[in-house]
Coordinates of C-alpha atoms in Angstrom, one line a residue:
Chain A
M1 CA 138.4 100.9 57.1
L2 CA 135.9 98.1 56.6
K3 CA 132.8 99.4 58.4
T4 CA 129.4 97.7 58.3
K5 CA 126.2 98.4 60.2
L6 CA 127.3 95.8 62.7
C7 CA 130.1 98.2 63.9
E8 CA 127.6 100.8 64.7
L9 CA 125.2 98.4 66.3
L10 CA 127.8 97.0 68.7
D11 CA 130.0 100.0 69.0
I12 CA 133.1 98.1 67.6
E13 CA 135.7 99.1 65.1
H14 CA 135.8 95.9 63.0
P15 CA 132.9 93.6 62.2
I16 CA 134.4 90.6 63.8
L17 CA 133.1 88.7 66.8
Q18 CA 135.1 86.1 68.8
G19 CA 133.2 82.9 69.3
G20 CA 132.1 81.8 72.8
M21 CA 134.2 78.7 73.0
A22 CA 133.9 76.5 76.1
W23 CA 137.0 76.6 78.3
V24 CA 138.7 78.9 75.8
A25 CA 136.7 82.1 75.7
D26 CA 137.7 83.6 79.1
A27 CA 138.1 87.1 80.3
H28 CA 141.7 87.3 78.9
L29 CA 140.8 86.4 75.3
A30 CA 137.6 88.5 75.4
A31 CA 139.3 91.6 76.6
A32 CA 142.1 91.2 74.1
V33 CA 139.7 90.9 71.2
S34 CA 137.7 93.9 72.4
N35 CA 140.9 95.9 72.9
A36 CA 141.8 95.0 69.3
G37 CA 138.5 96.5 68.0
G38 CA 136.5 93.3 67.6
L39 CA 133.9 92.0 70.0
G40 CA 135.3 89.7 72.6
I41 CA 133.0 87.2 74.2
I42 CA 133.2 85.4 77.5
A43 CA 131.7 81.9 77.4
A44 CA 129.5 81.3 80.4
M45 CA 129.4 77.6 79.8
N46 CA 128.5 75.7 83.0
A47 CA 129.8 78.5 85.3
N48 CA 127.5 79.5 88.2
G49 CA 126.6 83.1 88.8
A50 CA 129.6 83.9 91.0
Q51 CA 132.1 82.4 88.7
L52 CA 130.7 84.2 85.7
R53 CA 130.6 87.5 87.6
Q54 CA 134.3 87.0 88.4
Q55 CA 135.2 86.6 84.7
I56 CA 133.1 89.7 83.8
H57 CA 134.9 91.8 86.5
L58 CA 138.3 90.5 85.3
A59 CA 137.5 91.5 81.7
K60 CA 136.3 94.9 82.8
E61 CA 139.7 95.5 84.5
M62 CA 141.4 94.6 81.2
T63 CA 139.3 96.6 78.8
N64 CA 137.0 99.6 78.7
K65 CA 135.6 98.5 75.3
P66 CA 132.3 96.6 75.0
F67 CA 132.4 92.8 75.3
G68 CA 129.8 90.1 75.3
V69 CA 128.8 87.0 77.2
N70 CA 127.8 83.7 75.5
V71 CA 125.1 81.8 77.3
M72 CA 124.9 78.1 76.9
L73 CA 121.2 77.4 77.2
M74 CA 121.7 73.8 78.4
S75 CA 123.8 74.9 81.4
P76 CA 122.3 73.9 84.8
Y77 CA 123.2 77.5 85.9
V78 CA 121.6 79.2 83.0
E79 CA 119.1 81.1 85.2
E80 CA 122.0 82.5 87.4
A81 CA 124.0 83.4 84.3
A82 CA 121.0 85.2 82.8
A83 CA 120.6 87.3 85.9
V84 CA 124.2 88.2 86.3
I85 CA 124.2 89.4 82.7
C86 CA 121.4 91.8 83.5
E87 CA 123.0 93.0 86.7
E88 CA 126.4 93.6 85.1
K89 CA 124.7 95.4 82.1
I90 CA 126.6 93.3 79.5
P91 CA 126.0 95.1 76.2
V92 CA 125.8 92.0 74.0
V93 CA 124.6 88.5 74.8
T94 CA 125.0 85.6 72.4
T95 CA 123.3 82.3 72.9
G96 CA 123.9 78.8 71.8
A97 CA 122.5 75.3 72.1
G98 CA 118.8 76.1 72.0
N99 CA 116.0 78.6 71.9
P100 CA 116.7 81.7 74.1
T101 CA 113.3 83.4 73.8
R102 CA 112.4 82.9 77.5
F103 CA 115.3 85.2 78.6
M104 CA 115.0 87.8 75.9
A105 CA 112.6 90.1 77.5
A106 CA 114.6 90.4 80.7
W107 CA 117.9 91.0 78.8
K108 CA 116.4 93.6 76.5
E109 CA 115.0 95.4 79.6
A110 CA 118.4 95.5 81.1
G111 CA 119.7 97.1 77.9
C112 CA 121.5 94.0 76.5
K113 CA 121.5 93.4 72.8
V114 CA 120.6 89.7 72.2
I115 CA 122.3 87.9 69.3
P116 CA 121.3 84.2 69.2
V117 CA 123.3 81.7 67.2
V118 CA 120.8 80.1 64.8
P119 CA 121.1 77.0 62.6
S120 CA 118.1 77.7 60.4
A121 CA 115.9 80.4 58.9
A122 CA 113.0 79.4 61.1
L123 CA 114.8 80.0 64.4
A124 CA 116.2 83.3 63.0
K125 CA 112.7 84.5 62.2
M126 CA 111.4 83.4 65.7
V127 CA 114.2 85.3 67.6
E128 CA 113.7 88.3 65.3
R129 CA 110.1 88.5 66.4
R130 CA 111.1 88.4 70.0
G131 CA 113.5 91.3 69.6
A132 CA 116.9 89.9 68.7
A133 CA 119.3 92.7 67.7
A134 CA 121.0 90.4 65.1
V135 CA 121.6 86.7 64.5
I136 CA 124.7 84.6 64.0
A137 CA 124.0 82.1 61.2
E138 CA 126.5 79.4 62.0
G139 CA 127.3 76.6 59.6
G140 CA 128.4 73.1 60.4
E141 CA 132.0 74.0 59.4
S142 CA 132.4 75.3 63.0
G143 CA 134.0 73.6 65.9
G144 CA 132.0 72.3 68.8
H145 CA 128.3 71.7 68.6
I146 CA 127.0 72.1 65.1
G147 CA 123.8 72.3 63.2
E148 CA 122.7 70.6 60.0
L149 CA 123.3 73.4 57.5
N150 CA 126.6 74.8 56.3
T151 CA 127.7 78.4 55.9
M152 CA 127.5 78.9 52.1
A153 CA 123.8 77.7 52.0
L154 CA 122.7 78.9 55.4
V155 CA 123.8 82.5 55.4
P156 CA 121.8 83.7 52.3
Q157 CA 118.7 81.8 53.4
V158 CA 118.9 83.4 56.9
C159 CA 119.5 86.8 55.2
D160 CA 116.3 86.3 53.1
A161 CA 114.3 85.3 56.2
V162 CA 115.1 88.3 58.5
S163 CA 115.6 92.1 58.4
I164 CA 118.0 92.3 61.3
P165 CA 121.8 92.1 60.7
V166 CA 123.2 88.6 60.0
I167 CA 126.6 87.6 61.2
A168 CA 128.2 84.6 59.4
A169 CA 130.1 81.9 61.3
G170 CA 131.5 78.5 60.4
G171 CA 134.6 78.0 58.2
I172 CA 135.8 81.6 58.4
A173 CA 139.4 82.2 59.4
D174 CA 140.8 84.9 57.1
G175 CA 139.9 87.9 55.0
R176 CA 138.6 85.8 52.1
G177 CA 136.0 84.3 54.5
L178 CA 135.0 87.8 55.7
A179 CA 134.7 89.1 52.1
A180 CA 132.7 86.0 51.1
A181 CA 130.3 86.5 54.1
L182 CA 129.7 90.1 53.0
M183 CA 128.8 88.9 49.5
L184 CA 126.3 86.4 50.9
G185 CA 124.6 89.3 52.7
A186 CA 126.1 89.1 56.1
C187 CA 127.4 92.2 57.8
G188 CA 130.2 90.6 59.8
V189 CA 131.7 87.3 61.0
Q190 CA 132.2 85.3 64.1
M191 CA 135.5 83.4 64.3
G192 CA 136.4 80.8 66.8
T193 CA 139.3 78.5 65.7
R194 CA 141.5 81.4 64.6
F195 CA 141.4 83.0 68.0
I196 CA 142.4 79.8 69.8
V197 CA 146.0 80.4 68.7
A198 CA 146.0 84.0 69.7
D199 CA 148.8 85.0 72.0
E200 CA 146.3 86.2 74.6
C201 CA 144.4 82.9 74.6
T202 CA 145.1 80.8 77.7
A203 CA 144.3 77.5 76.0
H204 CA 147.1 74.9 76.4
D205 CA 150.0 75.1 74.0
N206 CA 149.4 71.6 72.7
F207 CA 146.0 72.8 71.5
K208 CA 147.5 75.7 69.7
E209 CA 150.2 73.5 68.1
K210 CA 147.6 71.0 67.0
I211 CA 145.6 73.7 65.2
I212 CA 148.7 75.2 63.5
A213 CA 149.7 71.7 62.3
A214 CA 146.1 70.7 61.1
K215 CA 145.3 70.0 57.5
D216 CA 141.8 70.5 56.0
I217 CA 140.8 66.9 56.6
D218 CA 141.9 66.8 60.2
T219 CA 138.5 67.4 61.9
I220 CA 135.8 64.9 62.5
V221 CA 132.1 65.1 63.6
T222 CA 131.0 62.8 66.4
G223 CA 127.9 62.5 68.6
K224 CA 125.2 62.5 65.9
R225 CA 123.8 59.3 67.4
L226 CA 123.2 61.3 70.7
G227 CA 121.5 64.1 68.9
H228 CA 124.3 66.6 69.4
P229 CA 126.9 66.4 66.7
C230 CA 130.2 68.0 67.6
R231 CA 133.3 68.8 65.5
A232 CA 136.8 68.3 66.9
L233 CA 140.3 67.6 65.7
K234 CA 141.0 63.9 64.9
N235 CA 142.9 62.2 67.7
D236 CA 142.6 59.0 69.8
F237 CA 139.7 60.4 71.7
S238 CA 137.6 61.5 68.8
R239 CA 138.4 58.4 66.6
K240 CA 137.4 56.1 69.5
F241 CA 134.2 58.1 69.9
A242 CA 133.4 57.7 66.2
E243 CA 134.0 53.9 66.5
M244 CA 131.8 53.5 69.6
E245 CA 129.1 55.5 67.9
Y246 CA 128.5 52.9 65.3
D247 CA 129.0 50.0 67.7
M248 CA 125.5 49.2 69.0
S249 CA 126.8 47.1 71.9
V250 CA 127.8 50.5 73.3
S251 CA 124.8 52.2 75.0
N252 CA 124.0 55.9 74.7
E253 CA 124.8 56.3 78.4
E254 CA 128.3 54.7 77.9
L255 CA 128.8 57.0 74.9
E256 CA 127.8 60.1 77.0
Q257 CA 130.0 59.0 79.9
Y258 CA 133.0 58.6 77.5
G259 CA 132.9 62.3 76.7
V260 CA 132.8 63.6 80.3
G261 CA 135.7 65.9 81.1
A262 CA 137.2 65.7 77.6
L263 CA 137.0 69.4 76.9
R264 CA 138.8 70.3 80.1
R265 CA 141.5 67.7 79.4
A266 CA 142.1 69.3 75.9
V267 CA 142.0 73.0 76.8
V268 CA 143.5 73.0 80.3
D269 CA 145.7 69.9 80.4
G270 CA 146.6 69.7 76.7
D271 CA 146.0 65.9 76.8
L272 CA 146.7 65.0 73.2
Q273 CA 145.3 61.5 73.4
G274 CA 142.3 61.9 75.8
G275 CA 141.2 65.4 75.2
S276 CA 138.4 66.7 72.9
F277 CA 140.0 69.5 70.9
L278 CA 136.9 71.3 69.5
C279 CA 137.9 73.1 66.3
G280 CA 136.5 74.1 62.9
E281 CA 137.2 72.9 59.4
C282 CA 139.2 76.1 58.9
A283 CA 142.0 74.9 61.2
G284 CA 144.0 74.2 58.0
L285 CA 143.9 78.0 57.2
V286 CA 145.4 78.9 60.6
K287 CA 149.2 78.9 60.0
E288 CA 150.7 81.1 62.7
R289 CA 150.3 82.5 66.2
M290 CA 149.6 86.2 66.5
S291 CA 148.2 88.6 68.9
C292 CA 144.4 89.3 68.7
R293 CA 145.3 92.7 67.2
Q294 CA 147.4 91.1 64.4
I295 CA 144.7 88.5 63.7
I296 CA 142.0 91.1 63.3
E297 CA 144.3 93.3 61.1
D298 CA 145.1 90.4 59.0
V299 CA 141.5 89.4 58.5
V300 CA 140.4 93.0 57.7
N301 CA 143.3 93.6 55.3
G302 CA 142.7 90.3 53.6
A303 CA 139.0 91.1 53.1
Q304 CA 139.8 94.5 51.7
R305 CA 142.3 92.9 49.2
A306 CA 139.6 90.4 48.1
L307 CA 136.9 93.1 47.9
G308 CA 139.3 95.4 46.0
G309 CA 139.5 92.8 43.3
A310 CA 135.7 92.8 42.8
S311 CA 135.9 95.7 40.3
Q312 CA 137.6 93.5 37.7
W313 CA 134.3 91.6 37.3
L314 CA 132.0 94.6 36.8
Chain B
M1 CA 130.2 90.9 31.7
L2 CA 131.5 88.7 34.5
K3 CA 134.6 87.1 32.9
T4 CA 137.1 85.0 34.7
K5 CA 140.1 82.9 33.5
L6 CA 137.7 79.9 33.5
C7 CA 135.7 81.5 30.6
E8 CA 138.9 81.5 28.5
L9 CA 140.0 78.1 29.6
L10 CA 136.7 76.4 28.7
D11 CA 135.7 78.8 25.9
I12 CA 132.4 79.7 27.7
E13 CA 130.7 83.0 28.2
H14 CA 129.8 82.8 31.9
P15 CA 131.9 81.0 34.7
I16 CA 129.1 78.6 35.5
L17 CA 129.2 74.8 35.2
Q18 CA 126.1 72.6 35.5
G19 CA 126.7 69.6 37.8
G20 CA 126.8 66.1 36.4
M21 CA 123.7 64.9 38.3
A22 CA 122.8 61.2 37.9
W23 CA 119.6 60.7 35.8
V24 CA 119.1 64.5 35.6
A25 CA 122.1 65.7 33.6
D26 CA 121.2 64.4 30.1
A27 CA 121.8 65.8 26.6
H28 CA 118.8 68.1 26.8
L29 CA 120.0 69.9 30.0
A30 CA 123.6 70.0 29.0
A31 CA 122.9 71.4 25.6
A32 CA 120.6 74.1 27.1
V33 CA 123.2 75.2 29.6
S34 CA 125.9 75.4 27.0
N35 CA 123.6 77.3 24.6
A36 CA 123.0 79.7 27.5
G37 CA 126.7 80.4 27.8
G38 CA 127.6 78.1 30.7
L39 CA 129.2 74.7 30.5
G40 CA 126.6 71.9 30.2
I41 CA 127.6 68.5 31.4
I42 CA 126.2 65.1 30.5
A43 CA 126.4 62.6 33.4
A44 CA 127.8 59.3 32.2
M45 CA 126.6 57.5 35.4
N46 CA 126.4 53.8 34.8
A47 CA 125.7 54.2 31.1
N48 CA 127.7 51.8 28.8
G49 CA 129.7 53.1 25.9
A50 CA 126.9 53.0 23.3
Q51 CA 124.4 54.8 25.6
L52 CA 126.8 57.5 26.4
R53 CA 127.7 58.0 22.8
Q54 CA 124.0 58.4 21.9
Q55 CA 123.7 61.2 24.5
I56 CA 126.8 62.9 23.2
H57 CA 125.5 62.8 19.6
L58 CA 122.1 64.1 20.8
A59 CA 123.7 67.0 22.6
K60 CA 125.9 67.8 19.5
E61 CA 122.7 68.1 17.5
M62 CA 121.3 70.6 20.0
T63 CA 124.3 72.8 20.5
N64 CA 127.5 73.8 18.7
K65 CA 128.9 75.2 22.0
P66 CA 131.3 73.1 24.1
F67 CA 129.9 70.8 26.7
G68 CA 131.4 68.3 29.1
V69 CA 130.9 64.7 30.3
N70 CA 131.0 63.7 33.9
V71 CA 132.5 60.3 34.6
M72 CA 131.4 58.4 37.7
L73 CA 134.6 56.5 38.5
M74 CA 132.7 53.7 40.3
S75 CA 130.7 52.8 37.2
P76 CA 131.1 49.2 35.9
Y77 CA 131.4 50.8 32.4
V78 CA 133.9 53.4 33.4
E79 CA 136.5 52.0 30.8
E80 CA 134.0 52.2 28.0
A81 CA 132.9 55.7 29.0
A82 CA 136.5 56.8 29.2
A83 CA 137.2 55.5 25.6
V84 CA 134.1 57.1 24.1
I85 CA 135.1 60.5 25.6
C86 CA 138.4 60.3 23.8
E87 CA 136.8 59.2 20.5
E88 CA 134.2 61.9 20.6
K89 CA 136.8 64.5 21.5
I90 CA 134.8 65.9 24.4
P91 CA 136.5 69.2 25.4
V92 CA 135.9 68.9 29.2
V93 CA 135.7 65.8 31.4
T94 CA 134.7 66.2 35.1
T95 CA 135.1 63.2 37.4
G96 CA 133.5 62.2 40.6
A97 CA 133.5 59.4 43.2
G98 CA 137.2 58.7 43.3
N99 CA 140.6 59.3 42.0
P100 CA 140.7 59.7 38.1
T101 CA 144.5 59.6 37.7
R102 CA 144.5 56.3 35.7
F103 CA 142.5 57.9 32.9
M104 CA 144.1 61.3 32.8
A105 CA 147.0 60.6 30.4
A106 CA 144.6 59.2 27.7
W107 CA 142.1 62.0 28.1
K108 CA 144.8 64.7 27.8
E109 CA 146.2 63.0 24.8
A110 CA 142.8 63.2 23.1
G111 CA 142.7 66.9 23.9
C112 CA 140.2 66.7 26.8
K113 CA 140.6 69.1 29.7
V114 CA 140.2 67.1 32.9
I115 CA 138.5 68.8 35.8
P116 CA 138.1 66.4 38.8
V117 CA 135.7 67.0 41.6
V118 CA 137.9 67.1 44.8
P119 CA 136.9 66.9 48.4
S120 CA 140.3 67.9 49.9
A121 CA 143.4 69.9 49.2
A122 CA 145.5 66.6 49.0
L123 CA 143.5 65.2 46.1
A124 CA 143.5 68.6 44.4
K125 CA 147.3 68.6 44.6
M126 CA 147.6 65.1 43.3
V127 CA 145.4 65.7 40.2
E128 CA 147.2 69.0 39.5
R129 CA 150.5 67.0 39.3
R130 CA 148.8 64.6 36.8
G131 CA 147.8 67.5 34.6
A132 CA 144.3 68.5 35.6
A133 CA 143.2 71.7 33.9
A134 CA 141.2 72.8 37.0
V135 CA 139.5 71.3 40.0
I136 CA 136.0 71.6 41.4
A137 CA 136.2 72.0 45.1
E138 CA 132.8 70.6 46.2
G139 CA 131.6 71.1 49.7
G140 CA 129.1 68.9 51.6
E141 CA 126.3 71.3 51.0
S142 CA 125.8 69.7 47.6
G143 CA 123.2 67.0 46.7
G144 CA 124.2 63.5 46.1
H145 CA 127.4 61.9 47.2
I146 CA 129.3 64.3 49.4
G147 CA 132.7 64.7 51.1
E148 CA 133.6 65.7 54.6
L149 CA 134.4 69.3 54.1
N150 CA 132.1 72.2 53.4
T151 CA 132.4 75.0 50.8
M152 CA 133.4 78.0 53.0
A153 CA 136.3 76.1 54.5
L154 CA 137.2 73.9 51.6
V155 CA 137.5 76.4 48.7
P156 CA 140.2 78.7 50.2
Q157 CA 142.2 75.6 51.4
V158 CA 142.1 74.1 47.9
C159 CA 143.0 77.5 46.4
D160 CA 146.1 77.7 48.7
A161 CA 147.1 74.1 47.6
V162 CA 147.1 74.4 43.8
S163 CA 147.9 76.9 41.0
I164 CA 145.3 75.7 38.6
P165 CA 141.8 77.3 38.5
V166 CA 139.4 76.3 41.3
I167 CA 135.7 76.0 40.7
A168 CA 133.5 76.2 43.8
A169 CA 130.5 73.9 44.3
G170 CA 128.2 73.1 47.1
G171 CA 125.5 75.4 48.5
I172 CA 125.6 77.8 45.5
A173 CA 122.3 78.7 43.8
D174 CA 122.4 82.4 43.1
G175 CA 124.5 85.4 42.5
R176 CA 125.5 85.8 46.1
G177 CA 127.0 82.4 46.0
L178 CA 129.0 83.1 42.8
A179 CA 130.3 86.4 44.3
A180 CA 131.2 84.7 47.6
A181 CA 133.0 81.9 45.6
L182 CA 135.1 84.6 43.8
M183 CA 136.0 86.2 47.1
L184 CA 137.3 82.8 48.4
G185 CA 139.6 82.6 45.4
A186 CA 137.5 80.5 43.0
C187 CA 137.1 81.5 39.4
G188 CA 133.7 80.1 38.8
V189 CA 131.0 77.8 40.3
Q190 CA 129.3 74.5 39.6
M191 CA 125.6 74.4 40.4
G192 CA 123.4 71.4 40.4
T193 CA 120.1 71.9 42.3
R194 CA 119.2 75.2 40.6
F195 CA 119.4 73.5 37.2
I196 CA 117.1 70.7 38.2
V197 CA 114.1 73.1 38.0
A198 CA 115.2 74.5 34.6
D199 CA 112.5 74.3 31.9
E200 CA 114.8 72.2 29.7
C201 CA 115.5 69.7 32.4
T202 CA 113.7 66.4 31.8
A203 CA 113.4 65.4 35.5
H204 CA 109.9 64.6 36.7
D205 CA 107.7 67.5 37.6
N206 CA 107.3 66.2 41.2
F207 CA 111.0 66.6 41.7
K208 CA 110.9 70.2 40.5
E209 CA 108.0 71.0 42.7
K210 CA 109.6 69.5 45.7
I211 CA 112.7 71.7 45.2
I212 CA 110.6 74.8 44.7
A213 CA 108.7 74.0 48.0
A214 CA 111.8 73.1 50.0
K215 CA 113.0 75.1 53.1
D216 CA 116.6 75.3 54.3
I217 CA 116.2 72.3 56.6
D218 CA 114.6 70.0 54.1
T219 CA 117.6 67.9 53.2
I220 CA 119.1 65.0 55.0
V221 CA 122.4 63.1 54.8
T222 CA 122.2 59.3 54.8
G223 CA 124.7 56.5 54.0
K224 CA 127.5 57.5 56.3
R225 CA 127.5 54.0 57.8
L226 CA 128.2 52.6 54.3
G227 CA 131.0 55.0 53.7
H228 CA 129.3 57.0 51.0
P229 CA 127.1 59.8 52.6
C230 CA 124.5 61.2 50.3
R231 CA 122.3 64.3 50.6
A232 CA 118.7 64.2 49.5
L233 CA 115.4 65.9 50.2
K234 CA 113.6 64.6 53.3
N235 CA 110.8 62.2 52.5
D236 CA 109.6 58.7 53.5
F237 CA 112.5 57.0 51.6
S238 CA 115.3 59.1 53.1
R239 CA 113.8 59.2 56.7
K240 CA 113.5 55.4 56.6
F241 CA 117.1 55.1 55.4
A242 CA 118.3 57.3 58.3
E243 CA 116.4 55.1 60.8
M244 CA 117.7 51.9 59.4
E245 CA 121.2 53.3 59.4
Y246 CA 121.3 53.4 63.2
D247 CA 119.5 50.2 63.6
M248 CA 122.2 47.6 63.9
S249 CA 119.8 44.7 63.4
V250 CA 119.8 46.0 59.8
S251 CA 122.9 44.6 57.9
N252 CA 124.9 46.7 55.5
E253 CA 123.7 44.5 52.7
E254 CA 120.1 45.2 53.5
L255 CA 120.8 48.9 53.7
E256 CA 122.5 48.9 50.3
Q257 CA 119.6 46.9 48.9
Y258 CA 117.1 49.4 50.2
G259 CA 118.6 52.1 48.1
V260 CA 118.6 50.2 44.7
G261 CA 116.5 52.0 42.1
A262 CA 115.6 54.9 44.3
L263 CA 117.3 57.6 42.1
R264 CA 115.4 56.4 39.0
R265 CA 112.2 56.3 41.0
A266 CA 112.7 59.9 41.9
V267 CA 113.9 61.5 38.7
V268 CA 112.0 59.4 36.2
D269 CA 108.9 58.3 38.0
G270 CA 108.5 61.2 40.4
D271 CA 107.8 58.7 43.2
L272 CA 107.4 61.1 46.2
Q273 CA 107.4 58.4 48.8
G274 CA 109.9 55.9 47.5
G275 CA 112.3 58.0 45.4
S276 CA 115.6 59.4 46.5
F277 CA 115.5 63.1 45.5
L278 CA 119.2 64.1 45.5
C279 CA 119.4 67.8 46.2
G280 CA 121.7 70.3 47.9
E281 CA 121.2 72.5 51.0
C282 CA 120.5 75.5 48.7
A283 CA 117.1 74.0 47.6
G284 CA 115.5 76.7 49.8
L285 CA 117.1 79.4 47.6
V286 CA 115.4 78.0 44.5
K287 CA 112.1 79.7 44.2
E288 CA 110.9 79.5 40.6
R289 CA 111.2 77.7 37.3
M290 CA 113.2 79.4 34.6
S291 CA 115.0 78.5 31.4
C292 CA 118.7 77.8 31.6
R293 CA 119.3 81.1 30.0
Q294 CA 117.3 82.9 32.7
I295 CA 119.0 81.0 35.5
I296 CA 122.4 81.9 34.2
E297 CA 121.5 85.6 33.7
D298 CA 120.0 85.8 37.1
V299 CA 123.1 84.3 38.8
V300 CA 125.5 86.6 36.8
N301 CA 123.4 89.7 37.4
G302 CA 123.1 88.8 41.1
A303 CA 126.8 88.3 41.4
Q304 CA 127.5 91.7 39.8
R305 CA 125.1 93.4 42.1
A306 CA 126.8 91.9 45.1
L307 CA 130.3 92.6 43.7
G308 CA 129.2 96.2 42.9
G309 CA 128.6 96.7 46.6
A310 CA 132.1 95.8 47.5
S311 CA 133.4 99.4 47.0
Q312 CA 131.5 100.6 50.1
W313 CA 133.9 98.7 52.3
L314 CA 137.1 99.9 50.7

């Protein structure tokens, strides 16, 4: 059994978190990942308090294992979401898209462990000072909104900067990635893309098929001009976005407007042309559909195979 | 001793290549790395045949160990450089900035092992079919011209695509990076940034000091609009470039013109404002000056420490 200090910290069997992917990470996926021994996470996204509470209650019906909630700090309902998390005594809160320090005292008081996603050593240090239980060092290989640094360089620099546990994310979809993360000094991984194709994930079949079919070069980053670069699969929508981005006759407002509703169109409607299929560079490593349990077993077994080979170099 | 099949293939002691950095990777650095048991590499850059031959002869005076030459395929003198490599019977040729297949037959006939830098699984497969001895899978964490994919996602996908040895590059500056690369399936690493601060490197002291002082977030990618993104340390030159890039009143020609001579100004003149200090995301991991021998020992020892810890997870 591959146990790290993260397992003890979060009361989970395997050191694997499921990313808080917008529209994808619902109660069904989170409960399935937690039941399989990882840490499932519900994405609060732009849900209001009542909607988030409903997802939390649904997940509690489906699992008695711990699960987390991911708070998107730019959400208009972030205050409501933060309060619901305290009331529901969610054991783990991950945060994205900003600096979570203003909520951390309340969450900690409610007994939540706070694990911010950080794109740099400086933010990791800041949240450690405010009482973060761990950090997720997420490289730009990931899907969705990304930072400037990439996993191989970011993770060791964050590990050098803080004493709390570091979870690696970005570009990790199999056991080799988990083993590599451990070598860099992390004590676990967060995976997003690989869980999109899980049997228990409610994302549209077209999304799952697109990931299974993807090659390494099939993602693209757009939105840098707007200050929030975002990685998605290449399709009509994302190629058009990239074109508009370097066309200065297109205003920033038009560019923003072009993106509205595109995530929903991808995940819920499976709109192959008009949807934004957020997805990491590791899509090319994802070859088949499995249950969450099979995915986690495959990753853990693969990591142990890779780690088992280490002795040949000693 | 950390031995992999790469050591046997290239007749080197340690599975570490030194990157073919423009203006930096000269005979002095290459000979020092080779003498320390890695594979030193001379960057042919835009040198003509006579200039390259002079560097090769100089390196041969300084080491009797094997060293390589890196060919920049966009060089106006690429044909001359390719011929000199054959005549001088250089044991290892690495290539960058394009598809090297038109030269591969001649190099192989002259006994050179060809190791192209590849940014994708498709190019890795193509050069394998043409007889490449290995490939360098280089992620966008690296300094200088970069591809779309990053190390953590690229390396396992290239390993799955080819049967020849894979060398990982991008974001690797210490033993943790080497250990992680091995877990991903690579059999060695190429490092650039770490060797810039080597005692034997003739780059300007200002460049070395800037790397030693760099934090994780101190590099920036520019040139995407021109189709050749390039990573460098943040300074007046690179910030101005980034600004001009999104200013559509600036033509592509003006943008190209702005960059002319900037590498030389950085490496040779140490021009802190006007130079382009090409450098990878791992600059923040590089904390002190050492000899090439100390650098290689530090990386190998660090990798063995990390790999030695693997047994705790089995």
